[in-house]
Structure formats: C-alpha cells, structure tokens
Amino acid sequence: MAVKPSIPKGTRDFNPQEVSRRHYIMNVLRTAFEGYGFQPIETPSFENIETLTGKYGEEGDRLIFKILKSGDFLAKLPQEIRNSDSPNKWALEIADKALRYDLTVPFARFVVQHRNELAFPFKRYQMQPVWRADRPQKGRFREFWQCDADVVGSDSLWQEVEFVQLYDRAFTQLGLNVTIHLNNRKVLAGIAEVIGASDKLVDFTVALDKLDKIGAEKVVAEMVERGIPEEGTQKVLPLLSMDDSNEAVLDFLTDFLKDSEMGMKGLEELRFVLDKVDALGLKTASIKVDLTLARGLDYYTGAILEVKANDVQLGSIGGGGRYDDLTGIFGLKDLSGMGVSFGLDRIYLCLEELNLFPDSSESKPSILFFNMGEAEMLTSQKWATALREKGIAAECYPDNTKFKKQFDYADKKGFAHVAIIGESEMNDGIAKVKDQSTGEQEALTLDQLIQLLSK
Amino acid sequence: MAVKPSIPKGTRDFNPQEVSRRHYIMNVLRTAFEGYGFQPIETPSFENIETLTGKYGEEGDRLIFKILKSGDFLAKLPQEIRNSDSPNKWALEIADKALRYDLTVPFARFVVQHRNELAFPFKRYQMQPVWRADRPQKGRFREFWQCDADVVGSDSLWQEVEFVQLYDRAFTQLGLNVTIHLNNRKVLAGIAEVIGASDKLVDFTVALDKLDKIGAEKVVAEMVERGIPEEGTQKVLPLLSMDDSNEAVLDFLTDFLKDSEMGMKGLEELRFVLDKVDALGLKTASIKVDLTLARGLDYYTGAILEVKANDVQLGSIGGGGRYDDLTGIFGLKDLSGMGVSFGLDRIYLCLEELNLFPDSSESKPSILFFNMGEAEMLTSQKWATALREKGIAAECYPDNTKFKKQFDYADKKGFAHVAIIGESEMNDGIAKVKDQSTGEQEALTLDQLIQLLSK
C-alpha cells in the first residue's frame, strides 16, 4: 500500500527557508501597501464556475482548474451530455466550482458583491495563490502567488503617481535596483493614428514589442508586412532609433502627436505622471518612458507600467496599468481604476541571485539545549522557558541520546548556539554555551545567556 | 451577460478587518511556534488524488474535493467506466488531483519525500487552508484554515510537556483563558481492560464521551447496552462521578489500574507530563485530566489533548495527541511523533466575542490628506511621502472634489486624522489637522505632525 510520494507537476513544497523568505517579501509588500492606504482582502480559493469562465478567453477557460461536483454528479446528467464526447460540455455539467485563475476577476466580483460596505475609491491589496493548468516550465508554475494592489472608483492621475512611488518604496526596501517602464495606451493609439494604422493598433504594438530583439529596421519591415502603410512606418523610424532621456522622447512626441487628440491626451497624462514623480523624488528606482511596452493592451486604457530588475536578466517582476471598466462583467458599469502586481516568485529569484535576503528573514532557531538526563533536562527546560519569555527562540533536544547525535542535529538545523547543562552545571547554576560559528565555549548563568542572545 | 455575483456555499470573503485580525492571530501562533523551534513548511493546495484517497475513511473520500483532469478527460476513458453509473469509479478516472483535506497527510507525504534533507526529530508548523465538501453550517466551512505543529522522529514525553506549554504561551499571548484537557489512550485502554471491555474500547469511549451531556448513570446504562459487562461498568462509576483535582484522579487510577500493564504505562505518562508542567509552571492556562476525552482515538496512541476557552461556549479551539506511525502509508515505518492543532476560525470567534483583538491588529490608515487642487495636492503628497519614511501610513484623496465627499470617505474608512493643506496652508508651510475622534483641529508643521503621529 506504500505509495511513492510525489506532488502534482507545476506545484511546489516550500521548506522552512523558502517559507520564511517568501514571508519576508510579503511582509515588505504588506508594509508598502498599507503605507499608501491599501487594505487587505482575501477571497475563496474556488469560485462558482460561471464567475470565472468566459473571462479569460477560450485559452483561459481551458487553463482553469475545475472542481468536480460533490455527490452523484452523474445522476442528473442530461442524456445528451452523457452521449457527448466534448470534455467542455461535460465539464460545465459535472463541475460547479473552479480554482481562482487570477486575483482580478475575484476582486471585481468582491467589489460588486460588497459595494455597499466599501468606501470608494476602494484601495485593496491581495496576496494569494492562483492556479493555471499551463504547461509547467522553469519559473512557470501551476500554483503560484499574485500580490496585487488596485484602486477603483477614481480616474485621478495621482494614482499613477502613487503606484510608481509604491514600486520604488517596496523595491528600495527589498534592496533591489529596478527600472519602472512607463507607457500610455493613448500615446500608442495616437502614434498609430498618425502613421495611418489606427485599425492596426495590435499589429503595430506586436511589431513594436520586438524592437529590443530585432532592431528598428526589422520592426518597420514587420509593420509593413502586417499591412501598415510604408509611409507611416518611415515616420516612426526616428522614434524607434532614439534611446534618449524621457524629456527627449516627450519632446519628440509633442510634435509627432500634435494632430492626434487621443495622442495628445496620452502625452499629457505621461507628462503629469513624470512631472509629479520627479517633484516627489524616487529613492532608488529609475523611471523610463518605454513606447514598446504594450502588455495588457486589450485591457489597459491609460498608463501601462512594467518593472524590471537592473541586475538580473529575468524579464518583468511587476506590472500594471489603468483600466476603465473592472466590474462591468458583473453588472456594475464604469468603475475605472488602476492596479499593479508584484511577481513574488521572480522577486524571490532576484533576491536569491543577488544575495539580498537579510539574515533576519530566516527563521533560524537561536539555541539548542542538549538532553543530559531527566533532572538536567528539567533545568534546561526552565532556562528555555525563561529565554522564550524574553522573545528568544529556544529548543530542547527531546531524547537523552549520544552527544554526536545531538550535535549533528544542531548542525543540520543551523542553531547559532548550543547549551549543555549536565549534572555539575545544574548544581552550579550555569550552562556551557558553545557558539556554533566560532566554536568558542563559555560557562554562563541564565542572566548572562539572556544578555548574550538578546544582542 | 451580468452574472449576479456570489461565492460557493461554505466559503468566505474576508474584508480588511477580518484579514488583519486573522493575520494577528497567525502572527501570535507563528511567534509561539518558532519560540519552540518549530519551522514553517507549506505544501501545494492540491495533491495527486492517490495521495489523499483512502486516508480518511469512506466518508472522508466522499468529502475530498476532486479536480477534473485538464485536457480531454473523456478521450482515454475505458468503455467500462463510460457505461458505469458510479460517480466514484468515474471520479478516479476523470480527476487526477484533489484539494488538501487536512495538513497531516500532506505533512506525512512531505516528510517521506524530503526525508534526506530534514533534521530529525523534525519540528514543523504549517498554517494553510484545507477544503472539505461537508454540509456547511454555523462555524463549519468548506474552506477553512488549520494551524498545526508536529514533531516527528522521537517518542520523548518532553514533547507532550512542550505542547502543553506552547498552548499556554499562545493563548496567554492572545489574552484568552483556556483549560487544556489531557488524557491518555493507554489509560483508557487500561480502564477498558480492568472492566472487561478490552475488545470494546470504542464503545466504551463513545459512551464515556457523553458524560457531560447525560450524566454518570446514563453513561453506565449505555455501556451495558453496548455489551460491556455490568459488573465492570459498576467499577467505573466512582471514576465518572469524581470531578476532582488531577491528583485525586491520578490517585484513584493508581489503584484502579494496578493490574493493567498498559494502564500503568499510560498513568506514568500522564504523571510525567503533569509533574513537569507543574515544575515549569503555566502562565495562564489550567490543565485538567479529562478521562472522557477520546478524540482521534483510532489515531492517537498516547497523550490526547484538547483546549477549551473558559469564557466562551464554543467547544474545542485546539487539540492533538501522540501517534505512532505517521508515515507508514507512504512507506516510511515507525516514525512516531506528536502534533497539535489550533482552530483559527474558532479562536477568532472567541477573541471577537470577548473583545480581545488589540487595536494594533487593525490595519487602519492613520491620516488622510484632502485634495484641494493640483499644487496643494503635490504639497500633501510630499508630506505623505515624508510620513511614510517614518513608518506612518498616509493616504491622499485622489480627486479634487467636494469636502463632504472627502469627509465621508475619511469616516467610512476610519482614519484617525485628516489633514487639509489649502492654498494658504501651503504658503505657510502648515496643515490643518483634525483628530477624527475628538473633532479637535490644529495647525501643524510637518515636523509637528510627524511627532503627533509617531506617538
């Protein structure tokens, strides 16, 4: 009956170090979110299936994990379904719940369901796992965590400013040097308008997105291939070739977009955000206007943000943008807002690669008392209890066994100190305390030990 | 296309206050766990279905939420299953994963899978949601949190002592007065042996469990009904009628169990735990030998623990015990250990009923800056940024709108202070700051405001 134990592909066990480090990151984010007035909510791991289906496109529907109805799911199954070979038709009948696919749709559902209890603009953050039946690969999991902050119920551009600040604040706290890439959908639409590609906005941005990889000339070639007028693409060439200051890009756009109302509106928005961010100052992050940035173009209506670590090649570690209609799918129209996301798993990888986890992010136990017999152990337990009173983690080895075994345990678990209270120490009211890193050993009273470990 | 939003029965949305309060409880538990050298692990929300099925009995299998295979789950379905009307047979073919039903089986799987990386005795804690397709009712949910601590790889009785201390410590920290009920399976087995009911241990304990509800005589009657020799039940009557000190119960048992080796072993264990707990002292909890306690009898082999709040009628808010063989189901034999659980939802209800959540457990934002226009807002944003530098949460109202609307927002979200920087304040380098609870208003410089809010 022994089953060889394993976990489903794309999922992970987290060991003590990983859990502690992930908590460290989430605590930094929590403090940053709450510093700006975002408040935490949590939603159930599964939603009614109809809450999720149809929200993420056909591919998304396929990637949603569906939960089988409990009870006899065959009993009321229509014969027509029973005879069908379509897994989709079946799924809709025999599954009634589905695992959260992202935090945005549950958030929208939450806002509509609780709208009478909420103060608008409603600022919430949410850090919970989501599940997708994607093909697992390096850095892509079937269970992973999203850390989102959103504000809905206002279209003030100050929110864009605050989200840029929030990114700066959180990543500064984590010690990670980042660049915040900023774009605006209205600017993209304006450029497309100017070059005669208004009806080809997606083609335009798909080609633009490849600038880093294939260079300006090939981008222009691809645009032409995708049916954008050649004359237009020539106009855009200088824009693609400039790797200049934000101010230079904005200056160029001021002239370039002058005949596009939409473009000028976007430019004004960009300028507002940059001016205000500049006036307030960023602690460590850089901000860069990046016209190639087009993530979530079908969803975002104004600002588009993306964050990249400067010193690790890992793609985006966060992103977000302005949207017009979060909750329309649930019947509450015109609730605009903005949101950003932090990629917990990738931030973890960055901090790991750059050795940025502080020692305090480890939950390493401080001291192990050896077990030298029942009476001695009782004394050790008293000491350990006294240490815990002072907020110092202390552990007692449970079994009176060989020294070597107890030392091996101390080594493997990574205790900073071990303490030995044998019969003579017990009688003298002291413990022999060994510093595991230096190997030094000294005889200490309880008060002295408390002092040592309180440092 | 508007769907009336709702969540699956037995699940919950948590609003900001609830999330903050739950985090407060979990942080207290985390500190208590780590104080004793327990380290955190996390396991995936779903396991391979064969990891879970067959572990919780037939009823348990029925209550496990099963996840539909992604992709075409019908394609390879044997015709024999296709023709079957058994939902169980179907489920095993079309579902390959299932949601965690408790933390114990995933923990056992984790221990076996990672045994070469772990230091034994392995002390872990784990606080994660579990899911059961139980019929929802007041206080019983389909998604709920378990907070477990276990130590495996040792049968030292010091662990029993530590778990009693751990309960004391955590509930003292939470301000909750509790009684820790202590029993021992070997004692129960010993009593059953003495009264000639060795083969009826379950009947014996099921009847015993009703003592509080139906009284000693009816318990005895039920035992007889369940086939326990009448003569034996008479012997047990004095035991049922005594509501005495732990010492008196132990004295009685010393004589009563003298002919049962198993019973005397259990008694010795009980005595060890009580003696040591007594020598170390508890801060606020009481400990009470409770022979009627028989939870998890099919699983526990030694100590059995249960915690009840003294001032709230709510049943058990925690419990656990000693087990002999955690991981045998996964092929690793004879790994004994002990574990306890904290019932997060019920602890929450207790703290709420007794008004024991400290103010600091709320994530209430500290101050709201009103929006009085673009230049004024920029000044407010500078102030807010400076406050956040000092660790003070500060929010700026995004829109330049009517005073009343901004005040309503401040009231609804529960800010302690609001700050107004209009044109004249901006020029004077001050803010009008209103204390929302007293209504008092004063003009403060940024330094003065920092001082006020740092208190």
Coordinates of C-alpha atoms in Angstrom, one line a residue, chain A residues 1-9 11-17 19-20 22-23 27 30 34-48 50-51 53-55 62 64-74 81-88 90-91 94-95 97 99-100 106 109-110 112-123 125 128-129 131 133 142-143 145 151 153-159 161-162 165 169 272 275-276 279-281 283 328-331 363-365 371 373-375 377-379 381-382 385 387-399 405 408-409 412-413 415, chain B residues 1-9 11-17 19-20 22-23 26-27 30 34-48 50-51 53-55 62 64-74 81-88 90-91 94-95 97 99-100 106 109-110 112-123 125 128-129 131 133 142-143 145 151 153-159 161-162 165 169 272 275-276 279-281 283 328-331 363-365 371 373-375 377-378 381-382 385 387-399 405 408-409 412-413 415:
Chain A
M1 CA 0.0 0.0 0.0
A2 CA 3.1 2.2 0.1
V3 CA 2.7 5.0 -2.5
K4 CA 5.8 6.6 -3.7
P5 CA 5.2 10.1 -2.7
S6 CA 5.3 13.0 -5.2
I7 CA 3.4 16.2 -5.9
P8 CA 1.5 17.3 -9.0
K9 CA 3.6 18.8 -11.7
T11 CA 3.4 22.6 -7.8
R12 CA 5.9 23.1 -5.0
D13 CA 6.7 22.2 -1.5
F14 CA 8.3 25.0 0.4
N15 CA 10.9 24.2 3.0
P16 CA 11.4 26.4 6.2
Q17 CA 13.9 28.6 4.5
V19 CA 8.6 29.9 3.6
S20 CA 10.5 32.4 5.7
R22 CA 8.6 34.3 1.0
H23 CA 7.0 35.7 4.1
N27 CA 5.8 41.5 4.8
R30 CA 2.3 44.5 3.1
E34 CA -0.6 49.7 3.9
G35 CA 1.7 52.8 3.9
Y36 CA -0.4 54.0 1.0
G37 CA -3.8 53.2 2.5
F38 CA -4.3 49.9 0.6
Q39 CA -6.2 47.4 2.8
P40 CA -6.1 43.6 2.6
I41 CA -8.9 41.4 1.4
E42 CA -9.0 37.6 0.7
T43 CA -11.3 35.7 -1.5
P44 CA -12.1 32.0 -1.6
S45 CA -9.7 29.7 -3.4
F46 CA -12.5 28.5 -5.6
E47 CA -15.3 30.5 -7.2
N48 CA -18.6 29.3 -8.8
E50 CA -19.6 30.7 -14.0
T51 CA -17.8 33.5 -12.2
T53 CA -15.5 31.0 -17.3
G54 CA -15.6 33.4 -20.2
K55 CA -13.4 36.0 -18.6
R62 CA -9.1 25.7 -20.9
I64 CA -8.9 26.9 -15.4
F65 CA -8.9 24.0 -12.9
K66 CA -12.4 22.8 -12.5
I67 CA -13.7 21.0 -9.4
L68 CA -15.9 18.0 -9.6
K69 CA -19.4 18.4 -8.0
S70 CA -19.5 16.5 -4.8
G71 CA -22.2 13.9 -4.5
D72 CA -23.6 12.0 -7.5
F73 CA -22.6 14.2 -10.4
L74 CA -23.9 11.6 -12.9
I81 CA -24.3 15.2 -22.4
R82 CA -23.8 11.6 -21.5
N83 CA -23.7 10.8 -25.2
S84 CA -21.4 13.7 -26.0
D85 CA -17.6 13.4 -26.4
S86 CA -17.0 17.0 -25.7
P87 CA -15.0 17.5 -22.5
N88 CA -16.1 21.1 -22.4
W90 CA -19.2 17.6 -19.8
A91 CA -17.1 19.9 -17.6
I94 CA -20.1 17.9 -13.7
A95 CA -18.0 20.7 -12.3
K97 CA -16.6 25.3 -9.0
L99 CA -9.9 27.4 -8.7
R100 CA -9.0 31.1 -8.8
P106 CA -12.4 37.6 -7.9
R109 CA -16.7 40.0 -8.0
F110 CA -15.9 41.1 -4.5
V112 CA -19.8 44.2 -6.9
Q113 CA -20.9 41.9 -4.1
H114 CA -19.8 44.1 -1.3
R115 CA -20.2 47.5 -2.9
N116 CA -22.5 48.9 -0.2
E117 CA -20.0 48.1 2.5
L118 CA -17.0 49.7 0.8
A119 CA -15.6 53.2 0.8
F120 CA -14.8 54.4 -2.7
P121 CA -12.3 54.9 -4.1
F122 CA -11.6 51.4 -2.8
K123 CA -7.9 50.6 -2.3
Y125 CA -4.3 44.6 -1.8
Q128 CA -3.0 34.8 -2.5
P129 CA -2.2 31.8 -4.8
W131 CA -3.9 28.2 -10.3
A133 CA -3.2 24.4 -16.0
R142 CA 0.6 25.7 -11.9
E143 CA 0.2 27.1 -8.4
W145 CA 1.2 33.7 -5.9
V151 CA -7.7 51.3 -6.5
G153 CA -13.6 54.3 -8.3
S154 CA -11.5 57.2 -9.4
D155 CA -9.6 58.2 -12.6
S156 CA -7.3 60.6 -10.9
L157 CA -3.8 60.5 -12.4
W158 CA -2.4 60.9 -8.8
Q159 CA -2.9 57.1 -8.6
V161 CA 2.0 58.7 -9.4
E162 CA 1.4 56.7 -6.2
Q165 CA 6.1 55.6 -5.7
R169 CA 9.3 52.1 -2.0
F272 CA 1.7 64.6 -15.4
D275 CA 6.5 65.7 -13.5
K276 CA 4.9 64.7 -10.2
A279 CA 8.9 66.6 -7.9
L280 CA 8.3 63.9 -5.2
G281 CA 11.5 62.1 -6.0
K283 CA 14.5 56.7 -3.6
G328 CA -18.9 45.6 -16.0
I329 CA -18.9 41.8 -16.4
F330 CA -20.7 41.7 -13.0
G331 CA -23.2 44.4 -13.8
S363 CA 13.6 31.6 11.0
K364 CA 16.7 30.0 12.4
P365 CA 16.3 28.8 15.9
N371 CA 19.4 16.5 26.8
G373 CA 19.0 13.3 31.6
E374 CA 15.7 13.9 33.2
A375 CA 16.6 16.3 36.1
M377 CA 16.5 18.5 31.1
L378 CA 14.0 19.9 33.6
T379 CA 16.6 22.6 34.4
Q381 CA 13.5 23.5 30.1
K382 CA 13.3 26.1 32.8
T385 CA 11.1 28.9 29.1
L387 CA 14.5 32.7 27.2
R388 CA 11.2 32.5 25.4
E389 CA 9.8 35.0 27.9
K390 CA 12.4 37.4 26.5
G391 CA 11.5 36.7 22.9
I392 CA 14.4 34.3 22.2
A393 CA 13.6 31.1 20.4
A394 CA 15.0 28.1 22.4
E395 CA 14.7 24.4 21.7
C396 CA 15.4 21.4 23.9
Y397 CA 16.6 18.1 22.4
P398 CA 13.8 15.6 23.3
D399 CA 15.9 12.5 23.8
K405 CA 23.6 12.7 17.5
D408 CA 24.5 16.5 14.3
Y409 CA 21.0 17.8 14.9
K412 CA 21.8 20.3 10.4
K413 CA 19.2 22.6 11.8
F415 CA 21.5 26.6 15.6
Chain B
M1 CA -24.1 38.9 -19.5
A2 CA -24.2 40.3 -16.0
V3 CA -23.9 37.5 -13.5
K4 CA -25.3 38.1 -10.0
P5 CA -22.1 37.7 -8.0
S6 CA -21.9 35.2 -5.2
I7 CA -19.4 32.7 -3.8
P8 CA -19.7 28.9 -3.3
K9 CA -21.5 27.9 -0.2
T11 CA -16.6 29.7 1.5
R12 CA -16.0 33.3 2.7
D13 CA -14.7 36.6 1.5
F14 CA -12.6 38.3 4.2
N15 CA -12.8 42.1 4.5
P16 CA -9.8 44.2 5.6
Q17 CA -10.7 44.0 9.3
V19 CA -7.8 39.7 7.2
S20 CA -5.9 41.9 9.6
R22 CA -6.7 36.7 11.2
H23 CA -3.1 37.7 10.5
M26 CA -1.5 33.7 12.9
N27 CA 1.4 36.0 13.8
R30 CA 4.0 31.9 14.4
E34 CA 9.1 29.5 16.4
G35 CA 9.9 30.1 20.0
Y36 CA 9.9 26.3 20.4
G37 CA 12.0 25.6 17.3
F38 CA 9.1 24.7 15.0
Q39 CA 9.9 25.7 11.5
P40 CA 7.3 26.6 8.8
I41 CA 6.6 24.5 5.7
E42 CA 4.0 24.8 3.0
T43 CA 2.6 22.2 0.7
P44 CA 0.6 22.6 -2.5
S45 CA -3.1 23.2 -2.3
F46 CA -3.8 20.1 -4.3
E47 CA -2.1 16.7 -4.2
N48 CA -2.2 13.8 -6.6
E50 CA -4.0 8.9 -4.8
T51 CA -2.0 10.7 -2.1
T53 CA -7.8 8.9 -1.2
G54 CA -8.1 6.0 1.3
K55 CA -6.6 8.0 4.1
R62 CA -16.5 11.4 -0.4
I64 CA -12.5 15.4 -0.7
F65 CA -12.8 18.0 -3.5
K66 CA -11.6 16.4 -6.7
I67 CA -10.1 18.4 -9.6
L68 CA -11.0 17.5 -13.1
K69 CA -8.1 16.5 -15.4
S70 CA -7.2 19.2 -17.7
G71 CA -7.3 18.4 -21.4
D72 CA -9.6 15.8 -22.9
F73 CA -10.5 13.6 -19.9
L74 CA -13.0 11.6 -21.9
I81 CA -16.3 3.3 -16.9
R82 CA -18.3 5.2 -19.5
N83 CA -21.1 2.7 -19.1
S84 CA -20.9 2.9 -15.3
D85 CA -23.2 4.9 -13.2
S86 CA -20.8 5.0 -10.2
P87 CA -19.6 8.6 -9.6
N88 CA -16.7 7.1 -7.5
W90 CA -15.8 8.0 -12.7
A91 CA -14.1 10.3 -10.3
I94 CA -11.5 11.8 -14.7
A95 CA -10.0 13.5 -11.7
K97 CA -5.8 15.8 -8.3
L99 CA -7.6 19.6 -2.7
R100 CA -5.8 19.2 0.6
P106 CA 0.4 16.3 3.2
R109 CA 4.0 12.9 2.3
F110 CA 6.4 15.8 2.8
V112 CA 8.8 10.9 3.3
Q113 CA 9.6 12.8 0.2
H114 CA 12.2 15.1 1.7
R115 CA 13.5 12.8 4.5
N116 CA 17.1 13.1 3.4
E117 CA 17.0 16.9 3.7
L118 CA 15.4 17.0 7.1
A119 CA 16.9 17.1 10.6
F120 CA 15.1 14.6 12.8
P121 CA 13.3 15.0 15.2
F122 CA 11.6 17.2 12.6
K123 CA 9.6 20.0 14.1
Y125 CA 4.4 24.1 11.7
Q128 CA -2.8 26.8 5.4
P129 CA -6.4 26.3 4.2
W131 CA -11.1 22.0 2.0
A133 CA -17.2 19.1 1.0
R142 CA -15.9 24.1 3.2
E143 CA -12.7 26.2 3.1
W145 CA -7.6 27.1 8.0
V151 CA 7.3 16.9 15.8
G153 CA 11.1 11.2 15.0
S154 CA 11.1 10.9 18.8
D155 CA 8.8 9.4 21.4
S156 CA 10.1 11.6 24.3
L157 CA 7.4 12.7 26.7
W158 CA 9.1 16.1 26.9
Q159 CA 7.2 16.8 23.7
V161 CA 5.2 18.9 28.0
E162 CA 6.3 21.3 25.4
Q165 CA 3.5 24.9 27.3
R169 CA 2.0 30.5 25.7
F272 CA 5.3 12.7 33.8
D275 CA 4.8 16.8 37.0
K276 CA 6.9 18.6 34.5
A279 CA 7.5 22.3 37.7
L280 CA 7.8 24.6 34.8
G281 CA 4.6 26.5 35.5
K283 CA 1.3 31.4 32.7
G328 CA 3.7 4.2 7.2
I329 CA 1.1 4.9 4.5
F330 CA 4.0 6.3 2.4
G331 CA 6.4 3.5 3.1
S363 CA -4.8 47.9 9.6
K364 CA -6.4 51.3 10.0
P365 CA -4.8 54.0 7.9
N371 CA -7.3 67.0 -2.2
G373 CA -6.2 71.2 -6.1
E374 CA -3.1 70.2 -8.1
A375 CA -0.4 72.4 -6.4
M377 CA -2.0 68.0 -3.6
L378 CA 1.6 68.0 -4.6
Q381 CA 1.9 64.2 -1.4
K382 CA 5.3 65.5 -0.2
T385 CA 5.8 60.7 1.4
L387 CA 5.3 60.4 6.9
R388 CA 5.8 57.0 5.2
E389 CA 9.5 57.5 5.5
K390 CA 8.8 57.5 9.3
G391 CA 6.7 54.3 9.0
I392 CA 3.4 56.2 9.2
A393 CA 0.7 55.1 6.8
A394 CA -0.6 58.1 4.9
E395 CA -3.2 58.4 2.2
C396 CA -4.0 61.2 -0.2
Y397 CA -7.6 61.6 -1.6
P398 CA -7.2 61.2 -5.4
D399 CA -9.8 63.6 -6.6
K405 CA -17.3 63.6 -0.1
D408 CA -17.5 60.8 4.1
Y409 CA -14.6 58.7 2.8
K412 CA -16.2 55.3 6.3
K413 CA -12.6 54.1 6.1
F415 CA -9.0 57.4 9.5

